[in-house]
PDB file of C-alpha atoms in Angstrom:
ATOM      1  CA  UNK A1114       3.841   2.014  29.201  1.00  0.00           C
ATOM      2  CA  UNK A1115       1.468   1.459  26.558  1.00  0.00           C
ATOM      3  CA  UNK A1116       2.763   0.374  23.526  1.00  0.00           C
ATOM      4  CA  UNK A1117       1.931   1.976  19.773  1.00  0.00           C
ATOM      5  CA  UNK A1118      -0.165   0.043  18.021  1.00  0.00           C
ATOM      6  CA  UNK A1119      -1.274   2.513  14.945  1.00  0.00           C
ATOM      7  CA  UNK A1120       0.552   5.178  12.904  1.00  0.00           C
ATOM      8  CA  UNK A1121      -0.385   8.682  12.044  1.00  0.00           C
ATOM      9  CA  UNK A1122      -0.219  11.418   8.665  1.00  0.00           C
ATOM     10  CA  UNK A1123       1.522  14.043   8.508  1.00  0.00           C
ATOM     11  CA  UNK A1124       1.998  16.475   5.451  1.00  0.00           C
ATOM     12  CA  UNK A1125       5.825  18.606   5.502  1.00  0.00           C
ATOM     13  CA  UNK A1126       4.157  21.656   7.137  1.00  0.00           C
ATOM     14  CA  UNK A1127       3.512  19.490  10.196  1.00  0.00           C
ATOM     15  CA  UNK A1128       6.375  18.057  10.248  1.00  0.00           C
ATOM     16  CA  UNK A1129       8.077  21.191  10.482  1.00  0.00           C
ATOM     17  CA  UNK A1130       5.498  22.332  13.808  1.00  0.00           C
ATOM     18  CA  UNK A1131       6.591  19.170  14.862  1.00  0.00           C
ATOM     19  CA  UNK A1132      10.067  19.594  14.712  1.00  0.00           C
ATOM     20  CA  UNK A1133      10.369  22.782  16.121  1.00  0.00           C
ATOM     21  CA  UNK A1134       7.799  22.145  18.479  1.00  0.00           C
ATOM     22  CA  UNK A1135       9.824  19.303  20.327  1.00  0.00           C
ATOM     23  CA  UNK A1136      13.636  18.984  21.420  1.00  0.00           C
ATOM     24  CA  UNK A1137      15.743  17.093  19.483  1.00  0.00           C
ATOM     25  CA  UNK A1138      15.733  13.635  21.652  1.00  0.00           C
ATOM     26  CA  UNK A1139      12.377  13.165  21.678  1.00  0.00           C
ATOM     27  CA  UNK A1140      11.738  11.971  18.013  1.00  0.00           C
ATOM     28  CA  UNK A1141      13.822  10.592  14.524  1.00  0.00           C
ATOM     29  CA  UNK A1142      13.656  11.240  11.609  1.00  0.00           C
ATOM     30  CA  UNK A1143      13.637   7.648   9.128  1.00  0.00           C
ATOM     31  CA  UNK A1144      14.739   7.920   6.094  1.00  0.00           C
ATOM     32  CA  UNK A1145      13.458   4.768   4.150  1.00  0.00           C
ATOM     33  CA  UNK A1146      14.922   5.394   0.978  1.00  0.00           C
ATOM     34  CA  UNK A1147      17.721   3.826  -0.967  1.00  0.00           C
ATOM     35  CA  UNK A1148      21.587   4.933  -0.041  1.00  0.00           C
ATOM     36  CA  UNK A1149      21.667   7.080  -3.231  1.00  0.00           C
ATOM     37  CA  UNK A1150      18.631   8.397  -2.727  1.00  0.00           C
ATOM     38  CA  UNK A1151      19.920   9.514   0.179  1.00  0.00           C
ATOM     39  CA  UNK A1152      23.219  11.034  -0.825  1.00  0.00           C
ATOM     40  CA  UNK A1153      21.692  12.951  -3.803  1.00  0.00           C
ATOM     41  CA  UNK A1154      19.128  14.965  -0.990  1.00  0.00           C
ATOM     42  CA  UNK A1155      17.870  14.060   2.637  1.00  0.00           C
ATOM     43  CA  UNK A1156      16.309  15.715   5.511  1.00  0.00           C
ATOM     44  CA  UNK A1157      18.768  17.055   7.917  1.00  0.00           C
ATOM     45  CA  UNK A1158      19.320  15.032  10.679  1.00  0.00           C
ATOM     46  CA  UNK A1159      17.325  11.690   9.411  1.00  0.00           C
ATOM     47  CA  UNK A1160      18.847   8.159   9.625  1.00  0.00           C
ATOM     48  CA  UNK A1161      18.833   6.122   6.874  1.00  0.00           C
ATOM     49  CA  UNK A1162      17.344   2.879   7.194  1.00  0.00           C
ATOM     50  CA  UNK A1163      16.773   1.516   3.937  1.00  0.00           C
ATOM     51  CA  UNK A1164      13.124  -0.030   3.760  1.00  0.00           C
ATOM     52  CA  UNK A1165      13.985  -3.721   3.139  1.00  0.00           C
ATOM     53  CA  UNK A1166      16.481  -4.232   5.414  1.00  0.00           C
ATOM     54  CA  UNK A1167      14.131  -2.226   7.873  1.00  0.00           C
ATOM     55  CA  UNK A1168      11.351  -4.904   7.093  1.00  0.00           C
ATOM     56  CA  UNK A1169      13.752  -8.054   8.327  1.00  0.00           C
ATOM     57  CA  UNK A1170      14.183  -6.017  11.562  1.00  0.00           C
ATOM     58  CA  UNK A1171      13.577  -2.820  13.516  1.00  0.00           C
ATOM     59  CA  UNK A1172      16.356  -3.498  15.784  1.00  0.00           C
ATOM     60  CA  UNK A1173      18.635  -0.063  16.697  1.00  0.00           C
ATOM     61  CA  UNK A1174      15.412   2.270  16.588  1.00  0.00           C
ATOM     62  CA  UNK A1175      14.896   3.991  19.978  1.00  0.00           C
ATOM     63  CA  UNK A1176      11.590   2.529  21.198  1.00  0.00           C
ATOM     64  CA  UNK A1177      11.063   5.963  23.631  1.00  0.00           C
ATOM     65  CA  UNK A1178      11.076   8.832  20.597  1.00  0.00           C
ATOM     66  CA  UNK A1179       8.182   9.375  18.013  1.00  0.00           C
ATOM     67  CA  UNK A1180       9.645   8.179  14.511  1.00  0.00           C
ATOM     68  CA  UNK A1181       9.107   9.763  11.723  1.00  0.00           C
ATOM     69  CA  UNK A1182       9.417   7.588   8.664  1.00  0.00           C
ATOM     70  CA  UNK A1183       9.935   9.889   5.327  1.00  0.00           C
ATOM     71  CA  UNK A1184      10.445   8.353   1.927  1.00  0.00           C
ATOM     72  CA  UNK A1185      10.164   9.780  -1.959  1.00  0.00           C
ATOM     73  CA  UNK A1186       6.424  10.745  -2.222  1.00  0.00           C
ATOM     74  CA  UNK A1187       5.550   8.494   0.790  1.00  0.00           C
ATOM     75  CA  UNK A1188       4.638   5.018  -0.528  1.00  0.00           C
ATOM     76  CA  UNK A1189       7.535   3.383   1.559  1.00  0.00           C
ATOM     77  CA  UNK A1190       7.273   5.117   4.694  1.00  0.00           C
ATOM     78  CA  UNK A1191       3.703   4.090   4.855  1.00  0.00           C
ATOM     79  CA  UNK A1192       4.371   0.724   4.016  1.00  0.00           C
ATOM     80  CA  UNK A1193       7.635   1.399   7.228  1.00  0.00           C
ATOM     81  CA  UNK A1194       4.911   2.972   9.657  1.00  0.00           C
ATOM     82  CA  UNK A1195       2.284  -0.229   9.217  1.00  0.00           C
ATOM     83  CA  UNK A1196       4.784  -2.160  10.049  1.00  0.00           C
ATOM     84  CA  UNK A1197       6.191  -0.478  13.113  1.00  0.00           C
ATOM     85  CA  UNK A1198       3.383   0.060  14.324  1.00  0.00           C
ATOM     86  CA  UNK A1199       2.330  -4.004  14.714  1.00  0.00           C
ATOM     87  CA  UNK A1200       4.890  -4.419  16.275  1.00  0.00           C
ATOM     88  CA  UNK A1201       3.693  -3.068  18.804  1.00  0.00           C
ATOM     89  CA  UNK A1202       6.835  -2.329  20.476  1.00  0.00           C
ATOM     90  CA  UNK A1203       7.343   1.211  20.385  1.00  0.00           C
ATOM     91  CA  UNK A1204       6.140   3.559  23.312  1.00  0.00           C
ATOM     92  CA  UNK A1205       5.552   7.171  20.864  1.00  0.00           C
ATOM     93  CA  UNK A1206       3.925   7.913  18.360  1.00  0.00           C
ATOM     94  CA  UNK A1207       4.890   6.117  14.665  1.00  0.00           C
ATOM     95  CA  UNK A1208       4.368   8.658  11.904  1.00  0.00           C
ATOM     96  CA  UNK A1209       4.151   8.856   7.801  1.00  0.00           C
ATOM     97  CA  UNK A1210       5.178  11.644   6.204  1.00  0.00           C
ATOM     98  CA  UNK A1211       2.964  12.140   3.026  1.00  0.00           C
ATOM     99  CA  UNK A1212       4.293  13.602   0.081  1.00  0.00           C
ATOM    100  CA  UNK A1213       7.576  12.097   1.151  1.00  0.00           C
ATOM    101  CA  UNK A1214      10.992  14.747   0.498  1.00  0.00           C
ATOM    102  CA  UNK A1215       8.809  15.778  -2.593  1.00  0.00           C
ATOM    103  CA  UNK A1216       6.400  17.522  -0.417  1.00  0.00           C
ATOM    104  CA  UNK A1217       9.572  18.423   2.125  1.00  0.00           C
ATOM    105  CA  UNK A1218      11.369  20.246  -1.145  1.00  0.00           C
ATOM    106  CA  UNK A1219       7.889  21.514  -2.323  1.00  0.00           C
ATOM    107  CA  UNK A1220       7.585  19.139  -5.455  1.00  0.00           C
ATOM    108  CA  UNK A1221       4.502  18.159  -4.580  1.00  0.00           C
ATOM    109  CA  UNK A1222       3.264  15.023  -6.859  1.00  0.00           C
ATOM    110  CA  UNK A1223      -0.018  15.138  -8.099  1.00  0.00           C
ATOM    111  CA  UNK A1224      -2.056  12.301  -6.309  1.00  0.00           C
ATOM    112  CA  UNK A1225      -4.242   9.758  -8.622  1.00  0.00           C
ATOM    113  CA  UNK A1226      -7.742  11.056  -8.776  1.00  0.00           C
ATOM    114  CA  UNK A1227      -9.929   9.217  -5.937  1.00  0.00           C
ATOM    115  CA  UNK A1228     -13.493   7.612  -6.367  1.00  0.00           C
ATOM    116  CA  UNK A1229     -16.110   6.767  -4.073  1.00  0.00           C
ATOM    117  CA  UNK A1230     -15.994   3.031  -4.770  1.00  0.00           C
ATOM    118  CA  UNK A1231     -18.648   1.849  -2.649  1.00  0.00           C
ATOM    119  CA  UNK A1232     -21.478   4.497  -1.681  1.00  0.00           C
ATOM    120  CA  UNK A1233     -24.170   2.397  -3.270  1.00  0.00           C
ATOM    121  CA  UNK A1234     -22.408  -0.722  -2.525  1.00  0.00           C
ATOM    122  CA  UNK A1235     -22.885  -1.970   1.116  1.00  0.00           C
ATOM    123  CA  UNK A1236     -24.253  -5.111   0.540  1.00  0.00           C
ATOM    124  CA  UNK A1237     -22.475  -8.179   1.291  1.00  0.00           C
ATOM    125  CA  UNK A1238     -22.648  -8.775  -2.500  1.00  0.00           C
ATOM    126  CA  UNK A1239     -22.593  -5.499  -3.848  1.00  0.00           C
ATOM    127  CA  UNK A1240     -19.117  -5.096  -1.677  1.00  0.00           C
ATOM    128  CA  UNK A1241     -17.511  -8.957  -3.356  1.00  0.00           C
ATOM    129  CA  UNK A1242     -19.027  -7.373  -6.816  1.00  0.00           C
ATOM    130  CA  UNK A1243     -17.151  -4.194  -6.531  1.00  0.00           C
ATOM    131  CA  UNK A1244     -13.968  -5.819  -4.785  1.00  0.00           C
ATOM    132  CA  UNK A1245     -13.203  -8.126  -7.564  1.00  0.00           C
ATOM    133  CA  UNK A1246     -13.558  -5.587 -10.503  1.00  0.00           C
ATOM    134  CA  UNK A1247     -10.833  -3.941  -8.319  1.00  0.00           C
ATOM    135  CA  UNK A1248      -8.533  -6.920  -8.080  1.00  0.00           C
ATOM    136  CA  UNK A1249      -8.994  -7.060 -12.099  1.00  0.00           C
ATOM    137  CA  UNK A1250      -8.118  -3.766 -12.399  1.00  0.00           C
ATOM    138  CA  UNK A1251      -4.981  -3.931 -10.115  1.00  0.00           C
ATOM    139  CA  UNK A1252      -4.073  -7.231 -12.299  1.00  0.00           C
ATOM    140  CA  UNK A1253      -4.552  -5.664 -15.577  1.00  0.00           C
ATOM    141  CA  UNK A1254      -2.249  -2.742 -14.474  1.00  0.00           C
ATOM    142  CA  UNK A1255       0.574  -5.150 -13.302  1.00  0.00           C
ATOM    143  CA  UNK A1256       0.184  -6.780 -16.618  1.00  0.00           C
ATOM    144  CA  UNK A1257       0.528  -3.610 -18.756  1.00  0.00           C
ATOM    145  CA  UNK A1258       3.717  -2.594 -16.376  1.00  0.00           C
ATOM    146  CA  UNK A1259       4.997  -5.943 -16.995  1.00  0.00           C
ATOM    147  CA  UNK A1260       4.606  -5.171 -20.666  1.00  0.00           C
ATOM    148  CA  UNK A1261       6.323  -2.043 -20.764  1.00  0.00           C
ATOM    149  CA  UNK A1262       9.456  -2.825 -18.583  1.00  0.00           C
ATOM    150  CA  UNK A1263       9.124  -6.493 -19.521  1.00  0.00           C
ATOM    151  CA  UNK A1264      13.368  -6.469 -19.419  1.00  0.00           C
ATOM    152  CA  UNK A1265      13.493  -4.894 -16.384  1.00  0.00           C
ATOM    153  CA  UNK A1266      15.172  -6.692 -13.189  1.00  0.00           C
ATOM    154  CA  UNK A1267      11.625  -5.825 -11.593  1.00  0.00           C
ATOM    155  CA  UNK A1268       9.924  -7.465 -14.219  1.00  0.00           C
ATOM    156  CA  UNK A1269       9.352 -10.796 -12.156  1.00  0.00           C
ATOM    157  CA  UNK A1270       7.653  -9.188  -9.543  1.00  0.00           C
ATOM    158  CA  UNK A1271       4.779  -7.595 -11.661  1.00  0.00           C
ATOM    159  CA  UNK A1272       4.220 -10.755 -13.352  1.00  0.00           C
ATOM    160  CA  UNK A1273       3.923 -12.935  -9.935  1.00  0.00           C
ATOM    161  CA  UNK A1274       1.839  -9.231  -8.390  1.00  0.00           C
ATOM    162  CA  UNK A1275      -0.540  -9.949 -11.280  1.00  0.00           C
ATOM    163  CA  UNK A1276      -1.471 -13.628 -10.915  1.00  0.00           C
ATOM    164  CA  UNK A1277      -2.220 -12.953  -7.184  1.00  0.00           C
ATOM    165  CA  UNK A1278      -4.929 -10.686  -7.931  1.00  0.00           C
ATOM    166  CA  UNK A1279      -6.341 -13.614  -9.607  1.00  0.00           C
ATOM    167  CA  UNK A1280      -6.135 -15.701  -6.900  1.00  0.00           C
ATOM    168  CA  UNK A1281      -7.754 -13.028  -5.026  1.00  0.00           C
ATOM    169  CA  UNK A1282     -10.719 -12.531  -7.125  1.00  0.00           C
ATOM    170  CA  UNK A1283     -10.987 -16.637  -7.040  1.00  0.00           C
ATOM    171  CA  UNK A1284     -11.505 -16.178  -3.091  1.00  0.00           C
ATOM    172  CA  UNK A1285     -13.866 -13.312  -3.081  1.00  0.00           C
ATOM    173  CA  UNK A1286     -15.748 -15.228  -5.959  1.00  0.00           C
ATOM    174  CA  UNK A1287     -16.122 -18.139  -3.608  1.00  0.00           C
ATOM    175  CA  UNK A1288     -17.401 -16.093  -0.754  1.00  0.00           C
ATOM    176  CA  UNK A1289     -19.887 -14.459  -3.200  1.00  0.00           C
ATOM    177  CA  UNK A1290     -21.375 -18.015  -4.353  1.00  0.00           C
ATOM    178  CA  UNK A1291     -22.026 -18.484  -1.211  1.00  0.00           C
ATOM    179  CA  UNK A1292     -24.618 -15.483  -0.515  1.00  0.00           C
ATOM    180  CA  UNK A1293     -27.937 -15.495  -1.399  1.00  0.00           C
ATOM    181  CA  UNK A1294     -27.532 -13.346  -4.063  1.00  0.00           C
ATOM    182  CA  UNK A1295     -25.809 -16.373  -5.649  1.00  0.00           C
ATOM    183  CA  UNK A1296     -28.398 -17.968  -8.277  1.00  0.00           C
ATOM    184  CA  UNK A1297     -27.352 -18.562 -11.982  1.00  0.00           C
ATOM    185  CA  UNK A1298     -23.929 -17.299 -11.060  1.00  0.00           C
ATOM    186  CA  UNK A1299     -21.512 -17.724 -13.764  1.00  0.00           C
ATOM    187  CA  UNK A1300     -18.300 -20.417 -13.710  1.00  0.00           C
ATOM    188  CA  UNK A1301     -15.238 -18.050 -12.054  1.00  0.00           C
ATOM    189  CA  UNK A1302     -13.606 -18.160 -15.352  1.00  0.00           C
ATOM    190  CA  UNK A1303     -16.539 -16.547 -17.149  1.00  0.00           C
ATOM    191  CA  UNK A1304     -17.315 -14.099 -14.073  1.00  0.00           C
ATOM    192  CA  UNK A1305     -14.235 -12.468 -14.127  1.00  0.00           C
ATOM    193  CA  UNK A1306     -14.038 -12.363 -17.605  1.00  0.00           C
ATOM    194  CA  UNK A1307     -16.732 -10.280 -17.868  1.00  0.00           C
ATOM    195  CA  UNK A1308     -15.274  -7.782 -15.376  1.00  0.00           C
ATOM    196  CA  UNK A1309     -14.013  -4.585 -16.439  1.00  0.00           C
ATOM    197  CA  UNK A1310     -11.210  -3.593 -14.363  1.00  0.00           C
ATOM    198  CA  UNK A1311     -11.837  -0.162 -14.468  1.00  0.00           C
ATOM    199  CA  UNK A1312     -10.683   0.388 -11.110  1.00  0.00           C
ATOM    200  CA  UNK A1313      -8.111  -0.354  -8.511  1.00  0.00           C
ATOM    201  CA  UNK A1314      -7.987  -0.698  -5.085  1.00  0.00           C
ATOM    202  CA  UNK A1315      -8.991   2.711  -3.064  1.00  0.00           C
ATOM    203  CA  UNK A1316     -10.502   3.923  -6.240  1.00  0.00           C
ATOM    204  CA  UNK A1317      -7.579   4.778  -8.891  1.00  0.00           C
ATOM    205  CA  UNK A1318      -8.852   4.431 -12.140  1.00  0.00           C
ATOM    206  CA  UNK A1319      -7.080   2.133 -14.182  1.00  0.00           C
ATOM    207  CA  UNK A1320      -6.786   4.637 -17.252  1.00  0.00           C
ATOM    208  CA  UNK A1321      -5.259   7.001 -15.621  1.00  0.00           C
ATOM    209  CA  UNK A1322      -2.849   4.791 -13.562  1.00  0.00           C
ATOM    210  CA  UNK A1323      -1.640   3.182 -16.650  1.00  0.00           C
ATOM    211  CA  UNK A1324      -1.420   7.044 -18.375  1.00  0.00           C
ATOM    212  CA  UNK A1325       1.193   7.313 -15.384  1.00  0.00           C
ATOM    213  CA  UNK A1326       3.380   4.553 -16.025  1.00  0.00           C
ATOM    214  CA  UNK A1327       3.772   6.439 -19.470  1.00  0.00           C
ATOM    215  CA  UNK A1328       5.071   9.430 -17.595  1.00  0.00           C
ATOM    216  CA  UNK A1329       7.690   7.553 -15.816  1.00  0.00           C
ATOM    217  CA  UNK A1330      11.258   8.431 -17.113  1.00  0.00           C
ATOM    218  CA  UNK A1331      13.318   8.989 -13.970  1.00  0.00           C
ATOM    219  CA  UNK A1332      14.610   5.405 -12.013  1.00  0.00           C
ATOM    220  CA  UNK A1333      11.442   3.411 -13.175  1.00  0.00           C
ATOM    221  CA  UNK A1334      12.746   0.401 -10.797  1.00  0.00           C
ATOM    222  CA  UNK A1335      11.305   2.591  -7.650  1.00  0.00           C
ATOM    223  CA  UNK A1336       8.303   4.374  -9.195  1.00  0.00           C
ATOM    224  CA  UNK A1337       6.759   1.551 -10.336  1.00  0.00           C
ATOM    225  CA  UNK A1338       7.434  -0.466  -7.141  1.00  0.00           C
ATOM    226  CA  UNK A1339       6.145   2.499  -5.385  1.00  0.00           C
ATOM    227  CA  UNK A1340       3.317   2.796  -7.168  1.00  0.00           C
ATOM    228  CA  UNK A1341       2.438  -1.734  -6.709  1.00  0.00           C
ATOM    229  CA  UNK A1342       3.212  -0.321  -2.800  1.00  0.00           C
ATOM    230  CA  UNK A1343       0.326   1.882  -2.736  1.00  0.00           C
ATOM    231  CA  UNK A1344      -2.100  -0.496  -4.301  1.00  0.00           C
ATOM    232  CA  UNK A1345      -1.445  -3.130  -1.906  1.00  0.00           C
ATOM    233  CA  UNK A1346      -1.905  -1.318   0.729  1.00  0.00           C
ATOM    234  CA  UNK A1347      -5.191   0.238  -0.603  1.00  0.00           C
ATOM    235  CA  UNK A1348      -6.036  -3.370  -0.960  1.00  0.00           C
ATOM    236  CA  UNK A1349      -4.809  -4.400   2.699  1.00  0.00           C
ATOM    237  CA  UNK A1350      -6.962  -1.572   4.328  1.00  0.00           C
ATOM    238  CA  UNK A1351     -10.135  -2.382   1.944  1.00  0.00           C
ATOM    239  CA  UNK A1352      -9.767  -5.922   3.394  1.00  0.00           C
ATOM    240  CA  UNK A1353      -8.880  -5.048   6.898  1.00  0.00           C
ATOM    241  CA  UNK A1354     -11.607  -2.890   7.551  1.00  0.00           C
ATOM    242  CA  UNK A1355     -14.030  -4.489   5.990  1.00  0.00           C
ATOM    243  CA  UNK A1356     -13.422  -7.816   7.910  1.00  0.00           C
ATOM    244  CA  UNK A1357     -14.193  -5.612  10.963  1.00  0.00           C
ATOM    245  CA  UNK A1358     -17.768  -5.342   9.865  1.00  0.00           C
ATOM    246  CA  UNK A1359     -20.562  -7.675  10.648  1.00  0.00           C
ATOM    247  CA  UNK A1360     -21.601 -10.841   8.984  1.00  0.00           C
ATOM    248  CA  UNK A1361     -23.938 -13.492   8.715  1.00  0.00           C
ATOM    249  CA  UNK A1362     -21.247 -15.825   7.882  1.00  0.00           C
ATOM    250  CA  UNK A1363     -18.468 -15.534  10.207  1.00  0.00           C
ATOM    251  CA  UNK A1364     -16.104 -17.079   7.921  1.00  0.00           C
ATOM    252  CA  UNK A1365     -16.414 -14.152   5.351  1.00  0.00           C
ATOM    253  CA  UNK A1366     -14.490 -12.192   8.100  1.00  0.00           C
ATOM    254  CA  UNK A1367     -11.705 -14.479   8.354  1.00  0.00           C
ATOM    255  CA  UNK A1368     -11.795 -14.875   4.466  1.00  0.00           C
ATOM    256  CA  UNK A1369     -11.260 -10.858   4.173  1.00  0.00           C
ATOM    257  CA  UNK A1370      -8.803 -11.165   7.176  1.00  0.00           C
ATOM    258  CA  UNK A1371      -7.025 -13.739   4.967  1.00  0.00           C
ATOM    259  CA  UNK A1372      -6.594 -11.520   2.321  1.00  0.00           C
ATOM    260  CA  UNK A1373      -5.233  -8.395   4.057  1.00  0.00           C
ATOM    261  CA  UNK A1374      -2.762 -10.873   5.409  1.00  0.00           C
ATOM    262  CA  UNK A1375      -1.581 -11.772   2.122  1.00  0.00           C
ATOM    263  CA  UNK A1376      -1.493  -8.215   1.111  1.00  0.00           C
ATOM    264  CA  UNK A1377       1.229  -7.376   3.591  1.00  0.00           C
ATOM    265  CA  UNK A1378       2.880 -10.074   1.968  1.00  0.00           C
ATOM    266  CA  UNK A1379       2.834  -8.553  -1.517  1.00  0.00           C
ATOM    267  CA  UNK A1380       4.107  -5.510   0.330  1.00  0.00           C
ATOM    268  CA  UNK A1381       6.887  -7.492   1.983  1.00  0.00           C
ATOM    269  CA  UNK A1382       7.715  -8.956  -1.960  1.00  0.00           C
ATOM    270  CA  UNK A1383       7.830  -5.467  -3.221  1.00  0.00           C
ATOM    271  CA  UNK A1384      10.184  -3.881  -0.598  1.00  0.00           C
ATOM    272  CA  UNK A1385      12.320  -6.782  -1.155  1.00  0.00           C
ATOM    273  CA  UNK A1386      12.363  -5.929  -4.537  1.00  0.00           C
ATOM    274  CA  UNK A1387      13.597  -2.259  -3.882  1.00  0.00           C
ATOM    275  CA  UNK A1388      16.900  -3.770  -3.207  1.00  0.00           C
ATOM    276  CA  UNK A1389      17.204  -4.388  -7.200  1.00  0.00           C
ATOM    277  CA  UNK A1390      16.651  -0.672  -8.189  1.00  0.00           C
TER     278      UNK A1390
END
C-alpha cells in the first residue's frame, strides 16, 4: 500500500459531501484544538487530539481512514496535516479543513489580502531581494506583537520568532553576495536596514497584519500564535518550493532547503507554545 505523502484543502461544504458521501469507518474527524475549545463547540463525532501533544506523536490514529484535521480558522490543522503527511505512514488521504469550525458554523474569517510577490521577480537575485524584505516584514510584525502583549506568557516566543527572521535574512544575504548581481553590495547590517518590510511571507502586507493584531480581543494567546503559524508556513512553502527549482549553484538549493527545515521548527516552537494559552 502506498503510503500518503501530501495533504489536501477542503472548505466546510466539502467536508460535508465528504461526510455523507462515505460510511462512517472510513475517515476521522481531528480536532486539533485546545480541550476548552473543544467543550465550548466541536464537530460531531471528531476526536480531540490537541495539536502539541499530536506533534510529539501520531500514535492511536488509524493509519487505514482519511483524517480530517479541523482546527479554529485552520492555522493548526494545516500545520497537523504537514506533518502527517511526512510521515509518511498513513495509507488515505490527510486533509485540512480551511476556515477551521469558523467556516463549519458559517463565521467565516476574513482572510489577509494576498499579493503577487514575485511576478517580476524570477531571478536568482530578484527572488533573495524580495525574500528578505519578507523575513523583515515577518520580524517587524513579531516585534510589534511582542510590544503589545509584551506581559503575555507567549511573549517569549515572539521575541525568539523575531530574531530568527534575522538570522534568516543573514543566510539569504549570503547566498545573494554570492551571485553575480553582487557588486558594491552593502555590509548585511546596512542591507537590511534599508529594507522595508512591507511584506510577509505569501504576500500579507505588514500594515494590515499589524491592523489585525489590534482587532484581537478574544483569547489573544491562540490568535496570535495562529496567526506566527501561518507565516511560518508561508515561509516553509516559499523555501520548499523554491529549492525545487534549478540553480547554478547547487548549494543555494540546500541553503533554501535549510531554511524550510528550520521553519518547521518555528512551527514545532509555536505549537508547543499553544499549551500556555
Amino acid at each position: 500500500m502506498k503510503k500518503t505523502t501530501e495533504f489536501k484543502r477542503m472548505d466546510a461544504e466539502a467536508l460535508k459531501r465528504h461526510m455523507d458521501g462515505h460510511h462512517e469507518k472510513e475517515y476521522l474527524l481531528v480536532d486539533v484544538r485546545q480541550p476548552a475549545e473543544y467543550e465550548t463547540h466541536h464537530i460531531p463525532g471528531a476526536l480531540l487530539k490537541p495539536l502539541p501533544q499530536l506533534m510529539q506523536s501520531f500514535d492511536g490514529l488509524p493509519l487505514d481512514k482519511d483524517l480530517i484535521f479541523y482546527c479554529h480558522v485552520g492555522s493548526r490543522s494545516q500545520a497537523a496535516a504537514m506533518t502527517a503527511a511526512e510521515e509518511a505512514v498513513f495509507e488515505k488521504e490527510i486533509f485540512t479543513l480551511e476556515g477551521g469550525i469558523m467556516g463549519w458554523t458559517g463565521k467565516k474569517q476574513a482572510p489577509m489580502p494576498r499579493l503577487t510577490v514575485f511576478e517580476d521577480a524570477w531571478t536568482l537575485s530578484g527572488f533573495l531581494e524580495t525574500a528578505m524584505n519578507m523575513e523583515k516584514g515577518a520580524e517587524r510584525f513579531y516585534r510589534a506583537a511582542y510590544e503589545k502583549f509584551t506581559k503575555s506568557n507567549f511573549a517569549k516566543t515572539l521575541d525568539v520568532l523575531a530574531g530568527v527572521e534575522t538570522a534568516h535574512a543573514r543566510l539569504l544575504y549570503d547566498i545573494y553576495a554570492r551571485t553575480g548581481d553582487a557588486r558594491d553590495l552593502p555590509p548585511f547590517e546596512t542591507f537590511y536596514q534599508d529594507l522595508k518590510g512591507d511584506i510577509l511571507e505569501g504576500g500579507e502586507r505588514f500594515d494590515q497584519c499589524v491592523a489585525r493584531l489590534g482587532e484581537i480581543d478574544v483569547n489573544p494567546c491562540t490568535a496570535v500564535l495562529e496567526f506566527a503559524l501561518d507565516i511560518e508556513f508561508s515561509a516553509y512553502d516559499l523555501y520548499r518550493t523554491h529549492a525545487n527549482l534549478k540553480f547554478d549553484d547547487a548549494s543555494v538549493a540546500e541553503a533554501f532547503l535549510s531554511v524550510a527545515q528550520a521553519e518547521k521548527k518555528h512551527m514545532r516552537m509555536i505549537t508547543a507554545a499553544l499549551d500556555q494559552c
